[in-house]
Tab-separated table of C-alpha atoms in Angstrom:
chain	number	residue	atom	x	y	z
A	1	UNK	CA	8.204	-11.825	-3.081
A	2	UNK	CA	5.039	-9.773	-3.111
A	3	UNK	CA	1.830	-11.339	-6.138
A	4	UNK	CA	-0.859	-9.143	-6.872
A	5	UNK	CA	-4.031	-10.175	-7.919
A	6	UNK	CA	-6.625	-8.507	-9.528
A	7	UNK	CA	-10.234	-9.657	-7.858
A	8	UNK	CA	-13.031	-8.447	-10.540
A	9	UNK	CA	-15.932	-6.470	-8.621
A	10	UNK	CA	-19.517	-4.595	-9.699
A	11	UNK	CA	-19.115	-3.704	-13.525
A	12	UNK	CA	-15.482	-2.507	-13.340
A	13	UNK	CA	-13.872	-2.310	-10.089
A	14	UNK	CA	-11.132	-4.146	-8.923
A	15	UNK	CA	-9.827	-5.238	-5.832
A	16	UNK	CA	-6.572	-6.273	-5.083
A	17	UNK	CA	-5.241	-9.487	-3.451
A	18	UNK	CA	-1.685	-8.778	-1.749
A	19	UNK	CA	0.049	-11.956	-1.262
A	20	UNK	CA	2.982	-13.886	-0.048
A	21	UNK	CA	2.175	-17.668	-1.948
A	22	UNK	CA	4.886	-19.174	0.344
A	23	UNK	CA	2.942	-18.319	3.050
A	24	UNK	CA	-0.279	-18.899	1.525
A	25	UNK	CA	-1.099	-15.339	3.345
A	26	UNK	CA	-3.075	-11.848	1.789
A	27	UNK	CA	-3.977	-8.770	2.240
A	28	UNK	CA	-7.241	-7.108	0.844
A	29	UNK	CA	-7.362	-4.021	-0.150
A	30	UNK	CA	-10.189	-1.842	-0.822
A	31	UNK	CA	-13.089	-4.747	-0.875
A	32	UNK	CA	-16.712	-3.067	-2.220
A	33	UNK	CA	-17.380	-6.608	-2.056
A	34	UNK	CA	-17.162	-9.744	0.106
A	35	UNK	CA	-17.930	-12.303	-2.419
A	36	UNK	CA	-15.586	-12.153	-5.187
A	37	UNK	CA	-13.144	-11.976	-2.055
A	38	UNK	CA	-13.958	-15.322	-0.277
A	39	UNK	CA	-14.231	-17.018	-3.390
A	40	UNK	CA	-10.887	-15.913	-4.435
A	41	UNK	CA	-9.156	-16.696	-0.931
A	42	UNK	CA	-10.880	-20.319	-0.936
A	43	UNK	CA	-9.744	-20.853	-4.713
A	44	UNK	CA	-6.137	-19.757	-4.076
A	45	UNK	CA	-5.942	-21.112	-0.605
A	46	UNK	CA	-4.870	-17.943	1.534
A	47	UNK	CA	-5.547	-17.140	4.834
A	48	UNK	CA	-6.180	-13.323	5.061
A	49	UNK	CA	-3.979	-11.166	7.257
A	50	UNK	CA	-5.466	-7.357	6.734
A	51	UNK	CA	-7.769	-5.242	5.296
A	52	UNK	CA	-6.242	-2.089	3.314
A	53	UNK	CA	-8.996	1.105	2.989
A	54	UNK	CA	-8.124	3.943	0.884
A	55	UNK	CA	-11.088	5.724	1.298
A	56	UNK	CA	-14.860	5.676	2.325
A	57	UNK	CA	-17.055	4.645	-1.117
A	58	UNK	CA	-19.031	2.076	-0.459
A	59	UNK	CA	-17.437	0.225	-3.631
A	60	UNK	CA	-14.449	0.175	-1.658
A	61	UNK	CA	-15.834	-0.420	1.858
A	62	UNK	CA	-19.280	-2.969	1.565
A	63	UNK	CA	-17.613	-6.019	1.628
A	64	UNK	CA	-15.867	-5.470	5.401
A	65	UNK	CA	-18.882	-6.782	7.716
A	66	UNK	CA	-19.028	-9.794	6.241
A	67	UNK	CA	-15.427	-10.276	5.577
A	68	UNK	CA	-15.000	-9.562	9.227
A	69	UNK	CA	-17.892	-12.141	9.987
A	70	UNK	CA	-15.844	-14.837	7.598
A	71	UNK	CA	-12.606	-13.954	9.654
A	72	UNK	CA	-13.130	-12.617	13.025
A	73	UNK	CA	-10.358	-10.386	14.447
A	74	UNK	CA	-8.915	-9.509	10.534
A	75	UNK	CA	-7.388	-5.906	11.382
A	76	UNK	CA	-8.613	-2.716	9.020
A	77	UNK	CA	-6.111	0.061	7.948
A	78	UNK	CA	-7.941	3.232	6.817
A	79	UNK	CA	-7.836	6.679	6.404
A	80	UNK	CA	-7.437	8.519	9.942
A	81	UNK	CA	-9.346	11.850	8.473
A	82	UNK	CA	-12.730	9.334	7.240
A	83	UNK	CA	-15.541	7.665	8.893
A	84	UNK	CA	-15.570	4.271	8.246
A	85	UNK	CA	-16.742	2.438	11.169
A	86	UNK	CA	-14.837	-0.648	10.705
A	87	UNK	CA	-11.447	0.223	10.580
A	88	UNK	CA	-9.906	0.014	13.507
A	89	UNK	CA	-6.114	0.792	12.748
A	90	UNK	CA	-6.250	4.901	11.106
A	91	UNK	CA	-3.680	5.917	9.139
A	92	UNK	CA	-1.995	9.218	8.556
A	93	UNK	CA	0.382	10.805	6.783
A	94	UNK	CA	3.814	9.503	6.778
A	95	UNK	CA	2.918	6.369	9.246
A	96	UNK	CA	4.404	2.668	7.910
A	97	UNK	CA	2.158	-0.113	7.839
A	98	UNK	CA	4.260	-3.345	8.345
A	99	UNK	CA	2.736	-6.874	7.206
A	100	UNK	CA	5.249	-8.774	8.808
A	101	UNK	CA	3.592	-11.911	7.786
A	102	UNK	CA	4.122	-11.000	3.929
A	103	UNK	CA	7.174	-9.975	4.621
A	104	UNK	CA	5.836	-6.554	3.355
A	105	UNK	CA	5.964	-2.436	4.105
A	106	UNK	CA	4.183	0.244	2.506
A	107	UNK	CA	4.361	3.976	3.487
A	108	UNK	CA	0.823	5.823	3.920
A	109	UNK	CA	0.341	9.272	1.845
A	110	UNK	CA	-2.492	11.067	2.224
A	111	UNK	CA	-3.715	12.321	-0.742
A	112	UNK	CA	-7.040	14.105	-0.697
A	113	UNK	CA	-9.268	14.873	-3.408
A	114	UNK	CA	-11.455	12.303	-4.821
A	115	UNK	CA	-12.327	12.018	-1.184
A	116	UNK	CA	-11.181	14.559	1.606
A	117	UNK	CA	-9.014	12.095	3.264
A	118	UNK	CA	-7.975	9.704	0.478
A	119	UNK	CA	-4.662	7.896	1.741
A	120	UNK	CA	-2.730	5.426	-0.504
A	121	UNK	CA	-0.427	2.641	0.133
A	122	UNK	CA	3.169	2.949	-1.477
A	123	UNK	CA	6.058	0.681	-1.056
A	124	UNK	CA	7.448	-2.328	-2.825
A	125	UNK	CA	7.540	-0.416	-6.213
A	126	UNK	CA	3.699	-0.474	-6.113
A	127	UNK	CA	1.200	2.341	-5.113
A	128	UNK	CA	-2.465	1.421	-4.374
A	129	UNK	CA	-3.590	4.249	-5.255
A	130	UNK	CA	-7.657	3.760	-4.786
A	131	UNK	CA	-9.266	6.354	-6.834
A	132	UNK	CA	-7.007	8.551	-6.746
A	133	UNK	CA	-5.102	8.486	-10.293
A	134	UNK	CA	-6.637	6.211	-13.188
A	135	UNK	CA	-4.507	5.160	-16.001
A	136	UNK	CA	-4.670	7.910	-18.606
A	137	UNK	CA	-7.516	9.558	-15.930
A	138	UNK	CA	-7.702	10.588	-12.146
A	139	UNK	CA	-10.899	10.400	-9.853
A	140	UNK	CA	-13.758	12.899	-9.873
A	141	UNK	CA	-13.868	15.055	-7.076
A	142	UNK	CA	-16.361	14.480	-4.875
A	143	UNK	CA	-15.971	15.493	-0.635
A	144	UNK	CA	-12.483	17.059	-1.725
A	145	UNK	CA	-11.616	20.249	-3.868
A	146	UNK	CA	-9.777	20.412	-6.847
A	147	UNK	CA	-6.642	21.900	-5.560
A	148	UNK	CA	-6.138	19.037	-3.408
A	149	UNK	CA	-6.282	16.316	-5.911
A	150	UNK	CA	-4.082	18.456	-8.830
A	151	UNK	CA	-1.500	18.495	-5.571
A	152	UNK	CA	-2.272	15.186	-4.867
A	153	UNK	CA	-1.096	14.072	-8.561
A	154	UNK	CA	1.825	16.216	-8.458
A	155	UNK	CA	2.828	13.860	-5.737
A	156	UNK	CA	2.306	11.044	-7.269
A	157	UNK	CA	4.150	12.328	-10.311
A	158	UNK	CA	7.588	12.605	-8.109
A	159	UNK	CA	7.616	8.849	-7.420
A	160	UNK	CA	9.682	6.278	-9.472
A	161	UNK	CA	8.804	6.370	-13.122
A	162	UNK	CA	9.192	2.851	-12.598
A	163	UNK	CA	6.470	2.528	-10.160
A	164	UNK	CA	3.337	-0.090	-10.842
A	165	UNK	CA	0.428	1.475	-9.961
A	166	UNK	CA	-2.625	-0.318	-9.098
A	167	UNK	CA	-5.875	1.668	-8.702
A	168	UNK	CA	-9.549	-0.062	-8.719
A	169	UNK	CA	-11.462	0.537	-11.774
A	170	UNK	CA	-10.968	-0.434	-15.688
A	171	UNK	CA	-11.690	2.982	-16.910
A	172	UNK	CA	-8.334	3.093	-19.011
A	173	UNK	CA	-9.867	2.709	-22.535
A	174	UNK	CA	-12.806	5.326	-21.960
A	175	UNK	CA	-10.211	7.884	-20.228
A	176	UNK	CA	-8.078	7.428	-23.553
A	177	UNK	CA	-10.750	8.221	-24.995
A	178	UNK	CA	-10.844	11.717	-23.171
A	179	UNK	CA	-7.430	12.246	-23.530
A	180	UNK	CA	-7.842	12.042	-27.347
A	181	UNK	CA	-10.275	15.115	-26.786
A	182	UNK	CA	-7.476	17.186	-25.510
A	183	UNK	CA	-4.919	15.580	-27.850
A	184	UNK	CA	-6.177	14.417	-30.988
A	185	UNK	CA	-2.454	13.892	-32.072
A	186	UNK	CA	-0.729	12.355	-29.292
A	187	UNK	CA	0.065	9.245	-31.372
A	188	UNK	CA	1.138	7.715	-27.701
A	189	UNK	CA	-2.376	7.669	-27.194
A	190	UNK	CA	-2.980	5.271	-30.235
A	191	UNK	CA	-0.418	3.055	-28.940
A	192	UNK	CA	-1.896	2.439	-25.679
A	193	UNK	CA	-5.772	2.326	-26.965
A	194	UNK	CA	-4.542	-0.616	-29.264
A	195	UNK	CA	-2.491	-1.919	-26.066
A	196	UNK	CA	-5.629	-1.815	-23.837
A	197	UNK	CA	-8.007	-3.286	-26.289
A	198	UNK	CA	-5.267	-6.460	-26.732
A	199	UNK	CA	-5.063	-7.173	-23.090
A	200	UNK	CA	-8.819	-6.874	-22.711
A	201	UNK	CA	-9.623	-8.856	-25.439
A	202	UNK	CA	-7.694	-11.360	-24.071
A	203	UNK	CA	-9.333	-11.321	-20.773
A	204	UNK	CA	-6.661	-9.578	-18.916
A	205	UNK	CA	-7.574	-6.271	-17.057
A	206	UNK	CA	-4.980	-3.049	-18.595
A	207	UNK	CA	-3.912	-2.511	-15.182
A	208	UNK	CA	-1.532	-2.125	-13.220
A	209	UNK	CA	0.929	0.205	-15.247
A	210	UNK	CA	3.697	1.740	-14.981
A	211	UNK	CA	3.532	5.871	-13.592
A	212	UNK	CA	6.338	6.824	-16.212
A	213	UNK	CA	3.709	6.081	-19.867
A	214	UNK	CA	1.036	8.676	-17.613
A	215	UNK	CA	3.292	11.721	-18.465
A	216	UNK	CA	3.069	10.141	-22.314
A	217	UNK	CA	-0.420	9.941	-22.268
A	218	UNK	CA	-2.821	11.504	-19.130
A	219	UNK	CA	-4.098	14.573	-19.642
A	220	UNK	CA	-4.021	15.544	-15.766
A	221	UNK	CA	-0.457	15.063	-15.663
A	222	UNK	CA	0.452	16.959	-18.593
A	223	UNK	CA	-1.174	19.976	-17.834
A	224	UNK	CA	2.257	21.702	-18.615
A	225	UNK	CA	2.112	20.869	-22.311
A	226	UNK	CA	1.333	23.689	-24.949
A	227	UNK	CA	-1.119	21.588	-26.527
A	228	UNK	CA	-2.819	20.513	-23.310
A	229	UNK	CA	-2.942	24.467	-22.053
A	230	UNK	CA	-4.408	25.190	-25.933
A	231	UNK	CA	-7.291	22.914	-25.194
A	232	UNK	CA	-7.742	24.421	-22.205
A	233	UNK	CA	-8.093	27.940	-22.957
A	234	UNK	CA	-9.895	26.394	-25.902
A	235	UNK	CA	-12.795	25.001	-23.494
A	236	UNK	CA	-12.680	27.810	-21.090
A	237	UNK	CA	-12.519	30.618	-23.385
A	238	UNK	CA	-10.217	32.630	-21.636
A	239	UNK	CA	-6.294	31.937	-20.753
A	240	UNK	CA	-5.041	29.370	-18.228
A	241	UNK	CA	-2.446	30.980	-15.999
A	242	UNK	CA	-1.041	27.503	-14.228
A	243	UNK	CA	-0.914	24.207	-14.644
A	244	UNK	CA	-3.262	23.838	-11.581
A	245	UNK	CA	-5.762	26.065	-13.730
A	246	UNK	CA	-5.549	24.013	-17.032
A	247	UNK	CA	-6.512	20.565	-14.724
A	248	UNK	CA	-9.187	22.320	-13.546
A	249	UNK	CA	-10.825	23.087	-16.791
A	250	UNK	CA	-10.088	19.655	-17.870
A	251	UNK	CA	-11.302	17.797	-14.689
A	252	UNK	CA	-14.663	20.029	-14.946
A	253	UNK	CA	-14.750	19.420	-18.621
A	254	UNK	CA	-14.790	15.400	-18.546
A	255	UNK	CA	-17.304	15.962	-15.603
A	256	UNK	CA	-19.881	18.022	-17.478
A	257	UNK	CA	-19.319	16.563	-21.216
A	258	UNK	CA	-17.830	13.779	-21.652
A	259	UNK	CA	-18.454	11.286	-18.463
């Protein structure tokens, strides 16, 4: 049975510990950081099997070399469309990664936008999603466009409502906070801030969560909703003529006021 553990990184990133206890074996995904990483293998007492990359940020990438250095020969899955010089197993759309030693598959997506060639890991009823979608958010765009992430979330959005998603920074209660921008009545959104400030303030992180409460409560995948479009054509001063449009205005909005 597949344990996830959240390994606290920088001021709010988090990297994630795949593991099989039984075993005492884990896979690393996305670590900015070698530290936190090797502290948290030694304290749990797992040998590491693989390295998963989503995509090339150093905050997901600077703790390889000397991960490598701790455990010679530790194989790196990454994004086949990215440089990272370390990874020496690419990935591409549609491939299966197999960790036979967890007893463990997850199918590769590629979904660009944050990063041209963003991949994710999905399988299990988990999706590793890097920085792809946020709870209540999604990722700036930085090397990608902003078509290719609003497609990129649509695909996301077809997956299991039941799906636990697991992406790498705590930005949930500041995206809510966005949200309640564009939705000042969405009394979801009330819900989950008072959720989010119980788990933190009891020293747990308010992720993973489940895909299903985003269409409650994330702006960017309710850009289909009259009040959401409103806003919109509120900010932009003109009318919205897709959904595509409205996430623009809103993605371009956080950027350039609220972030």
């Amino acid at each position: 049975m597949m344990q996830v553990t959240p390994i606290p990184a920088f001021t709010d990133n988090y990297i994630w510990l795949i593991s099989n206890e039984a075993a005492q074996q884990a896979a690393i995904v996305d670590p900015g950081d070698a530290a936190p990483v090797l502290e948290a293998l030694q304290r749990l007492n797992m040998q590491p099997v693989a390295i998963l990359i989503t995509h090339h940020h150093r905050d997901h990438v600077g703790g390889i070399e000397k991960l490598l250095q701790a455990y010679p020969g530790l194989p790196v899955y990454g994004p086949v469309n990215e440089r990272i010089p370390l990874v020496d197993h690419p990935l591409a759309e549609g491939e299966q990664l197999n960790l036979e030693s967890l007893g463990l598959s997850f199918s590769v997506m590629e979904l660009p936008g944050h990063t041209a060639g963003h991949i994710v890991y999905y399988g299990e009823g988990s999706l590793f999603c890097g920085d792809t979608l946020f709870a209540n958010g999604c990722g700036r765009v930085f090397d990608g466009t902003l078509h290719d992430l609003y497609h990129s979330l649509q695909r996301i959005a077809t997956l299991p409502t039941d799906t636990q998603v697991y992406c790498t920074h705590e930005y949930t209660v500041d995206n809510i906070g966005f949200a309640k921008w564009v939705e000042p009545d969405n009394a979801a959104l009330d819900v989950r801030m008072e959720e989010c400030w119980a788990l933190l303030d009891a020293g747990y992180p308010t992720v993973p969560f489940e895909l299903g409460r985003e269409f409650e409560t994330n702006p960017f995948l309710r850009t289909h909703i009259p009040e959401v479009i409103a806003k919109a054509e509120e900010i932009a001063g003109r009318e919205t003529h897709t959904p595509e449009d409205v996430f623009a205005v809103l993605r371009i909005w956080k950027d350039t006021e609220y972030d």
